Amino acid sequence: MRSSILALVVTYAAAASATINWTLQKASNPTADQADAYQRIENAMRLAAARYAKFSDASKTVRVMYSPGVPTAEANYNGDLRFGSDRAYMTERTALHETSHTLGVGQTAAYARKCAAGDWATALPLLRSWDGAGAVINCDSQHIWPYGLNYESEFSEVNADRHVQLIDAMLADGM
């Protein structure tokens, strides 16, 4: 059984090819602060989009903005993603996490229903293939854990890969 789940995971990851198209809205004559933010945000989004392309079939058009008034970062299902002025959040981890919101995490009625019911026919077996038979997908009104990348301390290459794979599986489950 375990080898068949692992084969499913390997096949699942190998067949993925997401299209996360994103554009960063920029001032025509940026200040030094804006130019620095744009560079950091572009790097974070490039890395996140590449990871989604490697491990997901998700497609989304995302409009990225630098909004200094945002305390950290925020995103919604309509595809708007805003980074605030705190450089500590201009990272791949934040870009992955916020992109998951544009895909439905914490944003849709289907997400709320699936979370309330624990109804993850694809995502839960995937999680258990990594974390054991007792693993569960925890959800609140906005976030998932494990692998939600809710904090910078949760980021690792493995966790980032698993985050994208888990989001993709949740999408396959109808999130």
CSV table of C-alpha atoms in Angstrom, one decimal:
chain,number,residue,atom,x,y,z
A,1,MET,CA,0.0,0.0,0.0
A,2,ARG,CA,2.7,2.5,1.0
A,3,SER,CA,4.6,1.9,-2.3
A,4,SER,CA,1.5,2.5,-4.3
A,5,ILE,CA,0.9,5.8,-2.5
A,6,LEU,CA,4.5,6.8,-3.1
A,7,ALA,CA,4.2,5.9,-6.8
A,8,LEU,CA,1.1,8.0,-6.9
A,9,VAL,CA,3.0,10.9,-5.4
A,10,VAL,CA,5.9,10.5,-7.9
A,11,THR,CA,3.5,10.3,-10.8
A,12,TYR,CA,1.4,13.2,-9.5
A,13,ALA,CA,4.5,15.4,-9.2
A,14,ALA,CA,6.0,14.4,-12.5
A,15,ALA,CA,2.8,15.1,-14.5
A,16,ALA,CA,2.3,18.6,-13.1
A,17,SER,CA,2.6,21.8,-15.1
A,18,ALA,CA,1.0,24.9,-13.6
A,19,THR,CA,0.5,28.3,-15.3
A,20,ILE,CA,0.7,31.0,-12.6
A,21,ASN,CA,0.8,34.1,-14.8
A,22,TRP,CA,1.7,37.2,-12.8
A,23,THR,CA,2.3,40.8,-13.4
A,24,LEU,CA,3.8,43.3,-11.0
A,25,GLN,CA,2.2,46.8,-11.2
A,26,LYS,CA,5.0,49.3,-11.1
A,27,ALA,CA,5.3,53.1,-10.9
A,28,SER,CA,6.6,54.6,-14.2
A,29,ASN,CA,9.3,56.5,-12.2
A,30,PRO,CA,9.9,54.4,-9.1
A,31,THR,CA,11.5,55.7,-5.9
A,32,ALA,CA,14.5,53.9,-4.5
A,33,ASP,CA,12.2,52.1,-2.0
A,34,GLN,CA,9.9,51.0,-4.8
A,35,ALA,CA,12.7,49.8,-7.1
A,36,ASP,CA,14.1,47.7,-4.2
A,37,ALA,CA,10.7,46.3,-3.4
A,38,TYR,CA,10.0,45.5,-7.1
A,39,GLN,CA,13.3,43.6,-7.4
A,40,ARG,CA,12.6,41.5,-4.2
A,41,ILE,CA,8.9,40.9,-5.1
A,42,GLU,CA,9.8,39.8,-8.7
A,43,ASN,CA,12.4,37.4,-7.4
A,44,ALA,CA,9.9,35.9,-4.9
A,45,MET,CA,7.1,35.6,-7.5
A,46,ARG,CA,9.5,34.1,-10.1
A,47,LEU,CA,10.5,31.4,-7.6
A,48,ALA,CA,7.0,30.7,-6.5
A,49,ALA,CA,5.6,30.5,-10.1
A,50,ALA,CA,8.5,28.1,-11.0
A,51,ARG,CA,7.7,25.8,-8.1
A,52,TYR,CA,4.0,25.8,-9.0
A,53,ALA,CA,4.9,24.9,-12.6
A,54,LYS,CA,6.9,22.0,-11.3
A,55,PHE,CA,4.4,20.5,-8.9
A,56,SER,CA,0.9,21.7,-9.8
A,57,ASP,CA,-1.6,21.9,-12.7
A,58,ALA,CA,-3.2,25.1,-11.3
A,59,SER,CA,-3.7,28.0,-13.6
A,60,LYS,CA,-4.3,31.5,-12.3
A,61,THR,CA,-3.6,35.1,-13.4
A,62,VAL,CA,-2.3,37.1,-10.5
A,63,ARG,CA,-2.0,40.8,-10.3
A,64,VAL,CA,0.9,41.7,-7.9
A,65,MET,CA,1.2,45.0,-6.2
A,66,TYR,CA,3.6,46.7,-3.8
A,67,SER,CA,1.4,48.4,-1.2
A,68,PRO,CA,3.4,49.9,1.7
A,69,GLY,CA,0.3,50.1,3.9
A,70,VAL,CA,-0.2,46.4,4.0
A,71,PRO,CA,1.5,45.1,7.2
A,72,THR,CA,2.8,41.8,5.7
A,73,ALA,CA,1.1,40.5,2.5
A,74,GLU,CA,-2.4,39.6,1.4
A,75,ALA,CA,-4.2,38.0,-1.5
A,76,ASN,CA,-7.7,37.0,-2.6
A,77,TYR,CA,-9.4,34.7,-4.9
A,78,ASN,CA,-9.9,37.3,-7.6
A,79,GLY,CA,-6.1,37.2,-8.2
A,80,ASP,CA,-4.9,40.4,-6.4
A,81,LEU,CA,-1.8,39.8,-4.3
A,82,ARG,CA,-0.2,42.7,-2.3
A,83,PHE,CA,3.1,42.8,-0.6
A,84,GLY,CA,3.6,45.4,2.2
A,85,SER,CA,6.8,47.3,2.9
A,86,ASP,CA,8.3,44.8,5.3
A,87,ARG,CA,11.2,43.2,3.4
A,88,ALA,CA,11.0,40.1,5.6
A,89,TYR,CA,7.8,39.1,3.7
A,90,MET,CA,9.2,39.6,0.2
A,91,THR,CA,10.2,36.0,0.0
A,92,GLU,CA,9.3,32.9,-2.0
A,93,ARG,CA,7.6,31.5,1.1
A,94,THR,CA,5.2,34.5,1.2
A,95,ALA,CA,4.6,34.3,-2.5
A,96,LEU,CA,3.8,30.6,-2.3
A,97,HIS,CA,1.5,31.2,0.7
A,98,GLU,CA,-0.3,34.1,-0.9
A,99,THR,CA,-0.7,32.4,-4.2
A,100,SER,CA,-2.5,29.6,-2.4
A,101,HIS,CA,-5.1,32.2,-1.3
A,102,THR,CA,-5.6,33.2,-5.0
A,103,LEU,CA,-6.3,29.6,-5.7
A,104,GLY,CA,-8.9,29.3,-3.0
A,105,VAL,CA,-7.4,28.7,0.4
A,106,GLY,CA,-9.5,30.6,2.9
A,107,GLN,CA,-11.3,32.3,0.0
A,108,THR,CA,-14.1,30.1,-1.3
A,109,ALA,CA,-17.3,28.4,0.0
A,110,ALA,CA,-15.9,25.1,-1.4
A,111,TYR,CA,-12.8,25.5,0.8
A,112,ALA,CA,-15.0,26.1,3.9
A,113,ARG,CA,-17.2,23.1,3.1
A,114,LYS,CA,-14.2,20.8,2.5
A,115,CYS,CA,-12.4,22.0,5.6
A,116,ALA,CA,-15.5,21.5,7.8
A,117,ALA,CA,-16.1,18.0,6.5
A,118,GLY,CA,-12.4,17.0,6.3
A,119,ASP,CA,-13.4,15.9,2.8
A,120,TRP,CA,-10.0,15.7,1.0
A,121,ALA,CA,-10.1,12.4,-1.0
A,122,THR,CA,-6.8,13.3,-2.8
A,123,ALA,CA,-5.1,15.7,-0.5
A,124,LEU,CA,-5.4,13.6,2.7
A,125,PRO,CA,-3.8,10.4,1.3
A,126,LEU,CA,-1.0,12.6,-0.1
A,127,LEU,CA,-0.4,14.2,3.3
A,128,ARG,CA,-0.4,10.8,5.0
A,129,SER,CA,2.2,9.5,2.5
A,130,TRP,CA,4.5,12.1,4.0
A,131,ASP,CA,3.5,12.4,7.6
A,132,GLY,CA,2.0,9.0,8.5
A,133,ALA,CA,-1.5,7.5,8.9
A,134,GLY,CA,-2.6,9.8,11.6
A,135,ALA,CA,-1.9,13.1,9.7
A,136,VAL,CA,-4.8,15.5,9.2
A,137,ILE,CA,-5.3,18.6,7.2
A,138,ASN,CA,-6.1,21.4,9.7
A,139,CYS,CA,-8.0,24.4,8.4
A,140,ASP,CA,-9.4,27.6,9.8
A,141,SER,CA,-11.2,30.3,8.0
A,142,GLN,CA,-8.0,31.5,6.2
A,143,HIS,CA,-5.2,28.9,6.5
A,144,ILE,CA,-4.2,25.3,6.4
A,145,TRP,CA,-1.5,23.4,8.3
A,146,PRO,CA,0.7,21.5,8.0
A,147,TYR,CA,2.5,22.8,4.9
A,148,GLY,CA,0.5,26.0,4.8
A,149,LEU,CA,3.8,28.0,4.9
A,150,ASN,CA,2.1,30.4,7.3
A,151,TYR,CA,5.4,31.5,8.9
A,152,GLU,CA,8.9,32.0,7.5
A,153,SER,CA,10.1,29.4,10.1
A,154,GLU,CA,8.1,26.7,8.2
A,155,PHE,CA,10.0,27.2,4.9
A,156,SER,CA,12.3,24.5,3.6
A,157,GLU,CA,12.7,23.2,0.1
A,158,VAL,CA,10.8,20.0,1.1
A,159,ASN,CA,8.0,22.0,2.8
A,160,ALA,CA,7.7,24.3,-0.2
A,161,ASP,CA,7.4,21.4,-2.6
A,162,ARG,CA,4.8,19.7,-0.3
A,163,HIS,CA,2.9,23.0,0.0
A,164,VAL,CA,2.4,23.2,-3.7
A,165,GLN,CA,1.6,19.5,-4.1
A,166,LEU,CA,-1.0,19.7,-1.2
A,167,ILE,CA,-2.6,22.8,-2.7
A,168,ASP,CA,-2.8,21.1,-6.1
A,169,ALA,CA,-4.4,18.0,-4.5
A,170,MET,CA,-6.9,20.2,-2.6
A,171,LEU,CA,-7.8,21.8,-6.0
A,172,ALA,CA,-8.3,18.3,-7.4
A,173,ASP,CA,-10.6,17.6,-4.5
A,174,GLY,CA,-12.8,20.6,-5.5
A,175,MET,CA,-11.5,23.4,-3.3
